[in-house]
Amino acid sequence: MSVLFVTGTGTEIGKTVTTAAIAATALAQGRSVAVLKPAQTGVTAHETGDAAEVERLAGPVTTLELARFPDPLAPATAALRAGLPPVLPQDIAEAAAKLAASHDLVLVEGAGGLLVRFDGDGHTLADAARLAKAQVLVVAQAGLGTLNATALTALALRSYGLDSPGVVIGSWPAAPDLAARCNLTDLPDAAGAPLLGLIPENSGALAPDAFRAAAPHWLAPALGGSDAFHIPS
C-alpha cells in the first residue's frame, strides 16, 4: 500500500503515535515516507502539530498540513469559526497522490474518528479515502467500550466500500485489565480485520532513538513490523 489512511474510533486514542510507529518502521527499512495531516485543529500557528510530532518521533519524513484551525473542534466547525475555507475530500486525495508520486509510503492521519465532518456538506475522511482508493487503518482503545466503537467504524468503512488492513491498539496498558485482555481476542471479530499492533502506553514520551528502535516490535509484519510481533495470551 503506497497510501494508507489512519483513523480512530475516537479522539486522543493514539493515532499520531501509531502513525509515527509505522513511519519509523518504514524508514528503518529504507523507505521514503510522507505524512499528510489534512486538517490540524486545536493548535495555533506557532504550536507543534501532529505531523511535526510524527517527524520528531519517527525521523526524516516529509510532512504536509493542508489547513490549520485554532479551535479544538471538528474540522468543519473549526474552519467555520475561523472564517477559513474547509478542507475538501478532493484536496486530500490530490495531495496524497502527489506525495505518493515521490514517496514509497504516504500516511494520511485523520482528525478524530472516521465520520468527523470536514466541510459543511458533511464530507468525511471516508470520502477522501474513497477518492484516493486507499485502505484505512483503524486505531482503537484497549479497554471497555472499544468493541462497539470499533464495530461501528468497521460498519461505516464497509458502507463506503473501503477496506481496512486491520486494527492497532493505540495505547496498550502496562497492566491490562480483564476487558483489555479479552479485547485482544474480540477486537478482530468486531473489526472484521486482524489486530496488527499494540502501541505501549506513553510511547510518545520516549526519546526518539528509543522510539525508533522499539517501533517495529509493536507492529505486525503486515504493517512492516517485526516477525517477532505477538499478541499476548
JSON list of C-alpha atoms in Angstrom, two decimals:
[
{"chain": "A", "resi": 1, "resn": "MET", "atom": "CA", "xyz": [0.00, 0.00, 0.00]},
{"chain": "A", "resi": 2, "resn": "SER", "atom": "CA", "xyz": [1.54, 3.30, -1.06]},
{"chain": "A", "resi": 3, "resn": "VAL", "atom": "CA", "xyz": [-1.17, 5.41, 0.62]},
{"chain": "A", "resi": 4, "resn": "LEU", "atom": "CA", "xyz": [-2.62, 4.44, 3.98]},
{"chain": "A", "resi": 5, "resn": "PHE", "atom": "CA", "xyz": [-5.23, 6.46, 5.83]},
{"chain": "A", "resi": 6, "resn": "VAL", "atom": "CA", "xyz": [-5.12, 6.31, 9.64]},
{"chain": "A", "resi": 7, "resn": "THR", "atom": "CA", "xyz": [-8.36, 6.90, 11.51]},
{"chain": "A", "resi": 8, "resn": "GLY", "atom": "CA", "xyz": [-9.56, 6.22, 15.02]},
{"chain": "A", "resi": 9, "resn": "THR", "atom": "CA", "xyz": [-12.63, 5.09, 16.87]},
{"chain": "A", "resi": 10, "resn": "GLY", "atom": "CA", "xyz": [-12.49, 8.46, 18.63]},
{"chain": "A", "resi": 11, "resn": "THR", "atom": "CA", "xyz": [-10.10, 11.22, 19.58]},
{"chain": "A", "resi": 12, "resn": "GLU", "atom": "CA", "xyz": [-7.00, 11.11, 21.77]},
{"chain": "A", "resi": 13, "resn": "ILE", "atom": "CA", "xyz": [-6.53, 7.37, 21.38]},
{"chain": "A", "resi": 14, "resn": "GLY", "atom": "CA", "xyz": [-3.07, 7.22, 19.83]},
{"chain": "A", "resi": 15, "resn": "LYS", "atom": "CA", "xyz": [-3.44, 7.93, 16.09]},
{"chain": "A", "resi": 16, "resn": "THR", "atom": "CA", "xyz": [-0.39, 10.19, 15.97]},
{"chain": "A", "resi": 17, "resn": "VAL", "atom": "CA", "xyz": [1.88, 7.82, 17.87]},
{"chain": "A", "resi": 18, "resn": "THR", "atom": "CA", "xyz": [0.63, 4.91, 15.77]},
{"chain": "A", "resi": 19, "resn": "THR", "atom": "CA", "xyz": [1.36, 6.91, 12.61]},
{"chain": "A", "resi": 20, "resn": "ALA", "atom": "CA", "xyz": [4.83, 7.65, 13.95]},
{"chain": "A", "resi": 21, "resn": "ALA", "atom": "CA", "xyz": [5.47, 3.97, 14.70]},
{"chain": "A", "resi": 22, "resn": "ILE", "atom": "CA", "xyz": [4.51, 2.96, 11.16]},
{"chain": "A", "resi": 23, "resn": "ALA", "atom": "CA", "xyz": [6.64, 5.76, 9.74]},
{"chain": "A", "resi": 24, "resn": "ALA", "atom": "CA", "xyz": [9.66, 4.85, 11.88]},
{"chain": "A", "resi": 25, "resn": "THR", "atom": "CA", "xyz": [9.37, 1.22, 10.85]},
{"chain": "A", "resi": 26, "resn": "ALA", "atom": "CA", "xyz": [9.22, 2.10, 7.17]},
{"chain": "A", "resi": 27, "resn": "LEU", "atom": "CA", "xyz": [12.17, 4.48, 7.46]},
{"chain": "A", "resi": 28, "resn": "ALA", "atom": "CA", "xyz": [14.24, 1.77, 9.13]},
{"chain": "A", "resi": 29, "resn": "GLN", "atom": "CA", "xyz": [13.61, -0.37, 6.05]},
{"chain": "A", "resi": 30, "resn": "GLY", "atom": "CA", "xyz": [14.96, 2.37, 3.80]},
{"chain": "A", "resi": 31, "resn": "ARG", "atom": "CA", "xyz": [11.58, 3.50, 2.53]},
{"chain": "A", "resi": 32, "resn": "SER", "atom": "CA", "xyz": [10.74, 7.16, 1.94]},
{"chain": "A", "resi": 33, "resn": "VAL", "atom": "CA", "xyz": [7.73, 8.35, 3.95]},
{"chain": "A", "resi": 34, "resn": "ALA", "atom": "CA", "xyz": [5.38, 11.32, 3.79]},
{"chain": "A", "resi": 35, "resn": "VAL", "atom": "CA", "xyz": [2.84, 12.24, 6.46]},
{"chain": "A", "resi": 36, "resn": "LEU", "atom": "CA", "xyz": [-0.23, 14.21, 5.43]},
{"chain": "A", "resi": 37, "resn": "LYS", "atom": "CA", "xyz": [-2.40, 15.90, 8.04]},
{"chain": "A", "resi": 38, "resn": "PRO", "atom": "CA", "xyz": [-5.42, 17.24, 6.14]},
{"chain": "A", "resi": 39, "resn": "ALA", "atom": "CA", "xyz": [-6.80, 19.41, 8.95]},
{"chain": "A", "resi": 40, "resn": "GLN", "atom": "CA", "xyz": [-4.96, 20.22, 12.15]},
{"chain": "A", "resi": 41, "resn": "THR", "atom": "CA", "xyz": [-7.33, 21.60, 14.77]},
{"chain": "A", "resi": 42, "resn": "GLY", "atom": "CA", "xyz": [-6.80, 22.93, 18.26]},
{"chain": "A", "resi": 43, "resn": "VAL", "atom": "CA", "xyz": [-3.29, 24.17, 17.51]},
{"chain": "A", "resi": 44, "resn": "THR", "atom": "CA", "xyz": [-2.18, 27.73, 16.83]},
{"chain": "A", "resi": 45, "resn": "ALA", "atom": "CA", "xyz": [0.19, 28.73, 14.07]},
{"chain": "A", "resi": 46, "resn": "HIS", "atom": "CA", "xyz": [3.23, 28.60, 16.36]},
{"chain": "A", "resi": 47, "resn": "GLU", "atom": "CA", "xyz": [2.49, 25.30, 18.10]},
{"chain": "A", "resi": 48, "resn": "THR", "atom": "CA", "xyz": [3.63, 21.81, 17.14]},
{"chain": "A", "resi": 49, "resn": "GLY", "atom": "CA", "xyz": [1.07, 19.87, 15.15]},
{"chain": "A", "resi": 50, "resn": "ASP", "atom": "CA", "xyz": [0.58, 16.13, 14.73]},
{"chain": "A", "resi": 51, "resn": "ALA", "atom": "CA", "xyz": [2.67, 15.85, 11.57]},
{"chain": "A", "resi": 52, "resn": "ALA", "atom": "CA", "xyz": [5.62, 17.54, 13.25]},
{"chain": "A", "resi": 53, "resn": "GLU", "atom": "CA", "xyz": [5.25, 15.20, 16.22]},
{"chain": "A", "resi": 54, "resn": "VAL", "atom": "CA", "xyz": [5.42, 12.23, 13.87]},
{"chain": "A", "resi": 55, "resn": "GLU", "atom": "CA", "xyz": [8.61, 13.66, 12.38]},
{"chain": "A", "resi": 56, "resn": "ARG", "atom": "CA", "xyz": [10.12, 14.20, 15.84]},
{"chain": "A", "resi": 57, "resn": "LEU", "atom": "CA", "xyz": [9.48, 10.61, 16.88]},
{"chain": "A", "resi": 58, "resn": "ALA", "atom": "CA", "xyz": [9.99, 8.77, 13.60]},
{"chain": "A", "resi": 59, "resn": "GLY", "atom": "CA", "xyz": [12.74, 10.69, 11.86]},
{"chain": "A", "resi": 60, "resn": "PRO", "atom": "CA", "xyz": [13.09, 12.39, 8.47]},
{"chain": "A", "resi": 61, "resn": "VAL", "atom": "CA", "xyz": [9.65, 12.21, 6.91]},
{"chain": "A", "resi": 62, "resn": "THR", "atom": "CA", "xyz": [8.07, 14.72, 4.56]},
{"chain": "A", "resi": 63, "resn": "THR", "atom": "CA", "xyz": [5.22, 16.48, 6.32]},
{"chain": "A", "resi": 64, "resn": "LEU", "atom": "CA", "xyz": [2.29, 18.41, 4.90]},
{"chain": "A", "resi": 65, "resn": "GLU", "atom": "CA", "xyz": [-0.69, 20.14, 6.53]},
{"chain": "A", "resi": 66, "resn": "LEU", "atom": "CA", "xyz": [-3.47, 21.31, 4.26]},
{"chain": "A", "resi": 67, "resn": "ALA", "atom": "CA", "xyz": [-5.10, 23.56, 6.86]},
{"chain": "A", "resi": 68, "resn": "ARG", "atom": "CA", "xyz": [-4.77, 24.56, 10.49]},
{"chain": "A", "resi": 69, "resn": "PHE", "atom": "CA", "xyz": [-7.63, 25.82, 12.63]},
{"chain": "A", "resi": 70, "resn": "PRO", "atom": "CA", "xyz": [-7.09, 27.07, 16.20]},
{"chain": "A", "resi": 71, "resn": "ASP", "atom": "CA", "xyz": [-10.26, 25.78, 17.88]},
{"chain": "A", "resi": 72, "resn": "PRO", "atom": "CA", "xyz": [-10.19, 22.17, 19.16]},
{"chain": "A", "resi": 73, "resn": "LEU", "atom": "CA", "xyz": [-13.29, 21.15, 17.22]},
{"chain": "A", "resi": 74, "resn": "ALA", "atom": "CA", "xyz": [-14.29, 19.04, 14.26]},
{"chain": "A", "resi": 75, "resn": "PRO", "atom": "CA", "xyz": [-12.61, 20.41, 11.11]},
{"chain": "A", "resi": 76, "resn": "ALA", "atom": "CA", "xyz": [-15.84, 21.71, 9.56]},
{"chain": "A", "resi": 77, "resn": "THR", "atom": "CA", "xyz": [-16.82, 23.63, 12.69]},
{"chain": "A", "resi": 78, "resn": "ALA", "atom": "CA", "xyz": [-13.28, 24.84, 13.35]},
{"chain": "A", "resi": 79, "resn": "ALA", "atom": "CA", "xyz": [-12.96, 26.13, 9.78]},
{"chain": "A", "resi": 80, "resn": "LEU", "atom": "CA", "xyz": [-16.31, 27.93, 10.03]},
{"chain": "A", "resi": 81, "resn": "ARG", "atom": "CA", "xyz": [-15.37, 29.59, 13.32]},
{"chain": "A", "resi": 82, "resn": "ALA", "atom": "CA", "xyz": [-12.00, 30.66, 11.93]},
{"chain": "A", "resi": 83, "resn": "GLY", "atom": "CA", "xyz": [-13.60, 32.13, 8.80]},
{"chain": "A", "resi": 84, "resn": "LEU", "atom": "CA", "xyz": [-11.42, 29.89, 6.65]},
{"chain": "A", "resi": 85, "resn": "PRO", "atom": "CA", "xyz": [-12.30, 27.55, 3.78]},
{"chain": "A", "resi": 86, "resn": "PRO", "atom": "CA", "xyz": [-12.74, 23.91, 4.75]},
{"chain": "A", "resi": 87, "resn": "VAL", "atom": "CA", "xyz": [-10.62, 21.03, 3.52]},
{"chain": "A", "resi": 88, "resn": "LEU", "atom": "CA", "xyz": [-12.45, 19.09, 0.81]},
{"chain": "A", "resi": 89, "resn": "PRO", "atom": "CA", "xyz": [-12.12, 15.35, 0.08]},
{"chain": "A", "resi": 90, "resn": "GLN", "atom": "CA", "xyz": [-10.62, 16.02, -3.33]},
{"chain": "A", "resi": 91, "resn": "ASP", "atom": "CA", "xyz": [-7.98, 18.26, -1.72]},
{"chain": "A", "resi": 92, "resn": "ILE", "atom": "CA", "xyz": [-6.91, 15.37, 0.49]},
{"chain": "A", "resi": 93, "resn": "ALA", "atom": "CA", "xyz": [-6.92, 12.78, -2.28]},
{"chain": "A", "resi": 94, "resn": "GLU", "atom": "CA", "xyz": [-4.97, 15.03, -4.65]},
{"chain": "A", "resi": 95, "resn": "ALA", "atom": "CA", "xyz": [-2.37, 15.88, -2.01]},
{"chain": "A", "resi": 96, "resn": "ALA", "atom": "CA", "xyz": [-1.93, 12.20, -1.15]},
{"chain": "A", "resi": 97, "resn": "ALA", "atom": "CA", "xyz": [-1.49, 11.30, -4.82]},
{"chain": "A", "resi": 98, "resn": "LYS", "atom": "CA", "xyz": [1.16, 13.98, -5.32]},
{"chain": "A", "resi": 99, "resn": "LEU", "atom": "CA", "xyz": [3.09, 12.77, -2.28]},
{"chain": "A", "resi": 100, "resn": "ALA", "atom": "CA", "xyz": [2.76, 9.15, -3.42]},
{"chain": "A", "resi": 101, "resn": "ALA", "atom": "CA", "xyz": [4.44, 10.04, -6.71]},
{"chain": "A", "resi": 102, "resn": "SER", "atom": "CA", "xyz": [7.70, 10.74, -4.87]},
{"chain": "A", "resi": 103, "resn": "HIS", "atom": "CA", "xyz": [7.46, 8.60, -1.70]},
{"chain": "A", "resi": 104, "resn": "ASP", "atom": "CA", "xyz": [7.22, 4.89, -1.01]},
{"chain": "A", "resi": 105, "resn": "LEU", "atom": "CA", "xyz": [4.59, 5.37, 1.69]},
{"chain": "A", "resi": 106, "resn": "VAL", "atom": "CA", "xyz": [2.11, 8.16, 2.41]},
{"chain": "A", "resi": 107, "resn": "LEU", "atom": "CA", "xyz": [0.35, 8.15, 5.78]},
{"chain": "A", "resi": 108, "resn": "VAL", "atom": "CA", "xyz": [-2.78, 10.31, 5.99]},
{"chain": "A", "resi": 109, "resn": "GLU", "atom": "CA", "xyz": [-3.77, 10.97, 9.60]},
{"chain": "A", "resi": 110, "resn": "GLY", "atom": "CA", "xyz": [-7.37, 11.96, 10.13]},
{"chain": "A", "resi": 111, "resn": "ALA", "atom": "CA", "xyz": [-8.94, 14.12, 12.81]},
{"chain": "A", "resi": 112, "resn": "GLY", "atom": "CA", "xyz": [-10.91, 12.28, 15.47]},
{"chain": "A", "resi": 113, "resn": "GLY", "atom": "CA", "xyz": [-12.99, 9.44, 14.08]},
{"chain": "A", "resi": 114, "resn": "LEU", "atom": "CA", "xyz": [-13.81, 8.31, 10.56]},
{"chain": "A", "resi": 115, "resn": "LEU", "atom": "CA", "xyz": [-17.06, 10.28, 10.15]},
{"chain": "A", "resi": 116, "resn": "VAL", "atom": "CA", "xyz": [-15.97, 13.61, 11.65]},
{"chain": "A", "resi": 117, "resn": "ARG", "atom": "CA", "xyz": [-17.10, 16.31, 9.24]},
{"chain": "A", "resi": 118, "resn": "PHE", "atom": "CA", "xyz": [-14.55, 18.20, 7.20]},
{"chain": "A", "resi": 119, "resn": "ASP", "atom": "CA", "xyz": [-16.92, 20.61, 5.46]},
{"chain": "A", "resi": 120, "resn": "GLY", "atom": "CA", "xyz": [-20.45, 21.97, 5.57]},
{"chain": "A", "resi": 121, "resn": "ASP", "atom": "CA", "xyz": [-21.71, 19.31, 3.17]},
{"chain": "A", "resi": 122, "resn": "GLY", "atom": "CA", "xyz": [-20.82, 16.57, 5.62]},
{"chain": "A", "resi": 123, "resn": "HIS", "atom": "CA", "xyz": [-17.85, 15.10, 3.78]},
{"chain": "A", "resi": 124, "resn": "THR", "atom": "CA", "xyz": [-15.55, 12.99, 5.91]},
{"chain": "A", "resi": 125, "resn": "LEU", "atom": "CA", "xyz": [-12.21, 11.23, 5.86]},
{"chain": "A", "resi": 126, "resn": "ALA", "atom": "CA", "xyz": [-14.03, 8.23, 4.40]},
{"chain": "A", "resi": 127, "resn": "ASP", "atom": "CA", "xyz": [-14.94, 10.28, 1.32]},
{"chain": "A", "resi": 128, "resn": "ALA", "atom": "CA", "xyz": [-11.30, 11.25, 0.87]},
{"chain": "A", "resi": 129, "resn": "ALA", "atom": "CA", "xyz": [-10.10, 7.66, 1.28]},
{"chain": "A", "resi": 130, "resn": "ARG", "atom": "CA", "xyz": [-12.62, 6.50, -1.30]},
{"chain": "A", "resi": 131, "resn": "LEU", "atom": "CA", "xyz": [-11.40, 9.10, -3.79]},
{"chain": "A", "resi": 132, "resn": "ALA", "atom": "CA", "xyz": [-7.81, 8.09, -3.06]},
{"chain": "A", "resi": 133, "resn": "LYS", "atom": "CA", "xyz": [-8.67, 4.39, -3.42]},
{"chain": "A", "resi": 134, "resn": "ALA", "atom": "CA", "xyz": [-6.78, 3.82, -0.18]},
{"chain": "A", "resi": 135, "resn": "GLN", "atom": "CA", "xyz": [-7.12, 1.41, 2.71]},
{"chain": "A", "resi": 136, "resn": "VAL", "atom": "CA", "xyz": [-7.96, 2.76, 6.17]},
{"chain": "A", "resi": 137, "resn": "LEU", "atom": "CA", "xyz": [-6.18, 1.55, 9.31]},
{"chain": "A", "resi": 138, "resn": "VAL", "atom": "CA", "xyz": [-8.28, 1.78, 12.48]},
{"chain": "A", "resi": 139, "resn": "VAL", "atom": "CA", "xyz": [-6.71, 2.83, 15.78]},
{"chain": "A", "resi": 140, "resn": "ALA", "atom": "CA", "xyz": [-8.76, 1.70, 18.76]},
{"chain": "A", "resi": 141, "resn": "GLN", "atom": "CA", "xyz": [-8.74, 1.91, 22.53]},
{"chain": "A", "resi": 142, "resn": "ALA", "atom": "CA", "xyz": [-7.77, -1.08, 24.63]},
{"chain": "A", "resi": 143, "resn": "GLY", "atom": "CA", "xyz": [-10.50, -1.31, 27.24]},
{"chain": "A", "resi": 144, "resn": "LEU", "atom": "CA", "xyz": [-14.20, -1.39, 27.91]},
{"chain": "A", "resi": 145, "resn": "GLY", "atom": "CA", "xyz": [-16.35, 0.14, 25.17]},
{"chain": "A", "resi": 146, "resn": "THR", "atom": "CA", "xyz": [-13.89, -0.34, 22.34]},
{"chain": "A", "resi": 147, "resn": "LEU", "atom": "CA", "xyz": [-15.73, -3.25, 20.73]},
{"chain": "A", "resi": 148, "resn": "ASN", "atom": "CA", "xyz": [-18.83, -1.21, 19.96]},
{"chain": "A", "resi": 149, "resn": "ALA", "atom": "CA", "xyz": [-16.82, 1.78, 18.68]},
{"chain": "A", "resi": 150, "resn": "THR", "atom": "CA", "xyz": [-14.66, -0.48, 16.54]},
{"chain": "A", "resi": 151, "resn": "ALA", "atom": "CA", "xyz": [-17.65, -2.36, 15.12]},
{"chain": "A", "resi": 152, "resn": "LEU", "atom": "CA", "xyz": [-19.36, 0.93, 14.23]},
{"chain": "A", "resi": 153, "resn": "THR", "atom": "CA", "xyz": [-16.21, 2.19, 12.50]},
{"chain": "A", "resi": 154, "resn": "ALA", "atom": "CA", "xyz": [-15.91, -1.07, 10.57]},
{"chain": "A", "resi": 155, "resn": "LEU", "atom": "CA", "xyz": [-19.57, -0.82, 9.55]},
{"chain": "A", "resi": 156, "resn": "ALA", "atom": "CA", "xyz": [-19.00, 2.72, 8.30]},
{"chain": "A", "resi": 157, "resn": "LEU", "atom": "CA", "xyz": [-15.95, 1.62, 6.31]},
{"chain": "A", "resi": 158, "resn": "ARG", "atom": "CA", "xyz": [-17.97, -1.10, 4.62]},
{"chain": "A", "resi": 159, "resn": "SER", "atom": "CA", "xyz": [-20.78, 1.32, 3.83]},
{"chain": "A", "resi": 160, "resn": "TYR", "atom": "CA", "xyz": [-18.26, 3.45, 1.93]},
{"chain": "A", "resi": 161, "resn": "GLY", "atom": "CA", "xyz": [-16.81, 0.43, 0.17]},
{"chain": "A", "resi": 162, "resn": "LEU", "atom": "CA", "xyz": [-13.48, 0.84, 1.96]},
{"chain": "A", "resi": 163, "resn": "ASP", "atom": "CA", "xyz": [-11.06, -1.86, 3.01]},
{"chain": "A", "resi": 164, "resn": "SER", "atom": "CA", "xyz": [-9.08, -1.92, 6.23]},
{"chain": "A", "resi": 165, "resn": "PRO", "atom": "CA", "xyz": [-5.84, -3.85, 6.72]},
{"chain": "A", "resi": 166, "resn": "GLY", "atom": "CA", "xyz": [-6.63, -4.13, 10.42]},
{"chain": "A", "resi": 167, "resn": "VAL", "atom": "CA", "xyz": [-6.71, -2.53, 13.84]},
{"chain": "A", "resi": 168, "resn": "VAL", "atom": "CA", "xyz": [-3.98, -1.16, 16.09]},
{"chain": "A", "resi": 169, "resn": "ILE", "atom": "CA", "xyz": [-4.49, -0.55, 19.80]},
{"chain": "A", "resi": 170, "resn": "GLY", "atom": "CA", "xyz": [-3.12, 2.96, 20.20]},
{"chain": "A", "resi": 171, "resn": "SER", "atom": "CA", "xyz": [-2.26, 2.75, 23.90]},
{"chain": "A", "resi": 172, "resn": "TRP", "atom": "CA", "xyz": [-1.78, -0.71, 25.35]},
{"chain": "A", "resi": 173, "resn": "PRO", "atom": "CA", "xyz": [-1.62, -0.50, 29.17]},
{"chain": "A", "resi": 174, "resn": "ALA", "atom": "CA", "xyz": [1.30, -1.86, 31.14]},
{"chain": "A", "resi": 175, "resn": "ALA", "atom": "CA", "xyz": [-1.19, -3.60, 33.44]},
{"chain": "A", "resi": 176, "resn": "PRO", "atom": "CA", "xyz": [-4.18, -4.50, 31.24]},
{"chain": "A", "resi": 177, "resn": "ASP", "atom": "CA", "xyz": [-7.45, -5.23, 32.99]},
{"chain": "A", "resi": 178, "resn": "LEU", "atom": "CA", "xyz": [-9.81, -8.10, 32.17]},
{"chain": "A", "resi": 179, "resn": "ALA", "atom": "CA", "xyz": [-11.66, -6.15, 29.46]},
{"chain": "A", "resi": 180, "resn": "ALA", "atom": "CA", "xyz": [-8.44, -5.19, 27.69]},
{"chain": "A", "resi": 181, "resn": "ARG", "atom": "CA", "xyz": [-7.13, -8.75, 27.77]},
{"chain": "A", "resi": 182, "resn": "CYS", "atom": "CA", "xyz": [-10.39, -10.14, 26.40]},
{"chain": "A", "resi": 183, "resn": "ASN", "atom": "CA", "xyz": [-10.46, -7.47, 23.71]},
{"chain": "A", "resi": 184, "resn": "LEU", "atom": "CA", "xyz": [-7.28, -8.89, 22.20]},
{"chain": "A", "resi": 185, "resn": "THR", "atom": "CA", "xyz": [-9.42, -11.81, 21.07]},
{"chain": "A", "resi": 186, "resn": "ASP", "atom": "CA", "xyz": [-12.64, -9.92, 20.43]},
{"chain": "A", "resi": 187, "resn": "LEU", "atom": "CA", "xyz": [-11.38, -6.86, 18.52]},
{"chain": "A", "resi": 188, "resn": "PRO", "atom": "CA", "xyz": [-10.67, -8.72, 15.26]},
{"chain": "A", "resi": 189, "resn": "ASP", "atom": "CA", "xyz": [-14.22, -10.05, 15.29]},
{"chain": "A", "resi": 190, "resn": "ALA", "atom": "CA", "xyz": [-15.62, -6.56, 15.91]},
{"chain": "A", "resi": 191, "resn": "ALA", "atom": "CA", "xyz": [-13.46, -5.05, 13.19]},
{"chain": "A", "resi": 192, "resn": "GLY", "atom": "CA", "xyz": [-13.70, -7.88, 10.69]},
{"chain": "A", "resi": 193, "resn": "ALA", "atom": "CA", "xyz": [-9.95, -7.41, 10.33]},
{"chain": "A", "resi": 194, "resn": "PRO", "atom": "CA", "xyz": [-6.82, -8.56, 12.17]},
{"chain": "A", "resi": 195, "resn": "LEU", "atom": "CA", "xyz": [-5.14, -6.94, 15.14]},
{"chain": "A", "resi": 196, "resn": "LEU", "atom": "CA", "xyz": [-1.93, -5.50, 13.68]},
{"chain": "A", "resi": 197, "resn": "GLY", "atom": "CA", "xyz": [-0.34, -3.61, 16.53]},
{"chain": "A", "resi": 198, "resn": "LEU", "atom": "CA", "xyz": [-0.10, -2.83, 20.21]},
{"chain": "A", "resi": 199, "resn": "ILE", "atom": "CA", "xyz": [1.46, 0.55, 20.96]},
{"chain": "A", "resi": 200, "resn": "PRO", "atom": "CA", "xyz": [2.55, 0.63, 24.62]},
{"chain": "A", "resi": 201, "resn": "GLU", "atom": "CA", "xyz": [1.05, 3.45, 26.67]},
{"chain": "A", "resi": 202, "resn": "ASN", "atom": "CA", "xyz": [3.22, 6.56, 26.95]},
{"chain": "A", "resi": 203, "resn": "SER", "atom": "CA", "xyz": [5.30, 5.56, 23.93]},
{"chain": "A", "resi": 204, "resn": "GLY", "atom": "CA", "xyz": [5.14, 9.14, 22.71]},
{"chain": "A", "resi": 205, "resn": "ALA", "atom": "CA", "xyz": [7.17, 10.18, 25.76]},
{"chain": "A", "resi": 206, "resn": "LEU", "atom": "CA", "xyz": [10.12, 8.02, 24.74]},
{"chain": "A", "resi": 207, "resn": "ALA", "atom": "CA", "xyz": [13.27, 9.62, 23.41]},
{"chain": "A", "resi": 208, "resn": "PRO", "atom": "CA", "xyz": [13.21, 9.50, 19.59]},
{"chain": "A", "resi": 209, "resn": "ASP", "atom": "CA", "xyz": [16.08, 6.98, 19.34]},
{"chain": "A", "resi": 210, "resn": "ALA", "atom": "CA", "xyz": [14.34, 4.63, 21.79]},
{"chain": "A", "resi": 211, "resn": "PHE", "atom": "CA", "xyz": [11.02, 5.07, 19.97]},
{"chain": "A", "resi": 212, "resn": "ARG", "atom": "CA", "xyz": [12.54, 4.22, 16.59]},
{"chain": "A", "resi": 213, "resn": "ALA", "atom": "CA", "xyz": [14.32, 1.15, 17.93]},
{"chain": "A", "resi": 214, "resn": "ALA", "atom": "CA", "xyz": [11.18, -0.21, 19.59]},
{"chain": "A", "resi": 215, "resn": "ALA", "atom": "CA", "xyz": [8.53, 0.68, 16.98]},
{"chain": "A", "resi": 216, "resn": "PRO", "atom": "CA", "xyz": [8.96, -2.37, 14.70]},
{"chain": "A", "resi": 217, "resn": "HIS", "atom": "CA", "xyz": [8.29, -4.68, 17.65]},
{"chain": "A", "resi": 218, "resn": "TRP", "atom": "CA", "xyz": [4.91, -3.05, 18.25]},
{"chain": "A", "resi": 219, "resn": "LEU", "atom": "CA", "xyz": [3.61, -3.80, 14.76]},
{"chain": "A", "resi": 220, "resn": "ALA", "atom": "CA", "xyz": [2.74, -6.93, 12.81]},
{"chain": "A", "resi": 221, "resn": "PRO", "atom": "CA", "xyz": [4.58, -7.74, 9.56]},
{"chain": "A", "resi": 222, "resn": "ALA", "atom": "CA", "xyz": [1.56, -6.54, 7.57]},
{"chain": "A", "resi": 223, "resn": "LEU", "atom": "CA", "xyz": [2.48, -3.02, 8.71]},
{"chain": "A", "resi": 224, "resn": "GLY", "atom": "CA", "xyz": [6.19, -3.61, 8.17]},
{"chain": "A", "resi": 225, "resn": "GLY", "atom": "CA", "xyz": [6.78, -4.73, 11.75]},
{"chain": "A", "resi": 226, "resn": "SER", "atom": "CA", "xyz": [8.87, -7.49, 13.22]},
{"chain": "A", "resi": 227, "resn": "ASP", "atom": "CA", "xyz": [8.26, -11.19, 12.64]},
{"chain": "A", "resi": 228, "resn": "ALA", "atom": "CA", "xyz": [8.61, -11.45, 16.42]},
{"chain": "A", "resi": 229, "resn": "PHE", "atom": "CA", "xyz": [5.45, -9.41, 16.97]},
{"chain": "A", "resi": 230, "resn": "HIS", "atom": "CA", "xyz": [2.94, -11.38, 19.02]},
{"chain": "A", "resi": 231, "resn": "ILE", "atom": "CA", "xyz": [-0.36, -10.78, 20.74]},
{"chain": "A", "resi": 232, "resn": "PRO", "atom": "CA", "xyz": [-0.20, -11.59, 24.46]},
{"chain": "A", "resi": 233, "resn": "SER", "atom": "CA", "xyz": [-2.16, -14.63, 25.52]}
]
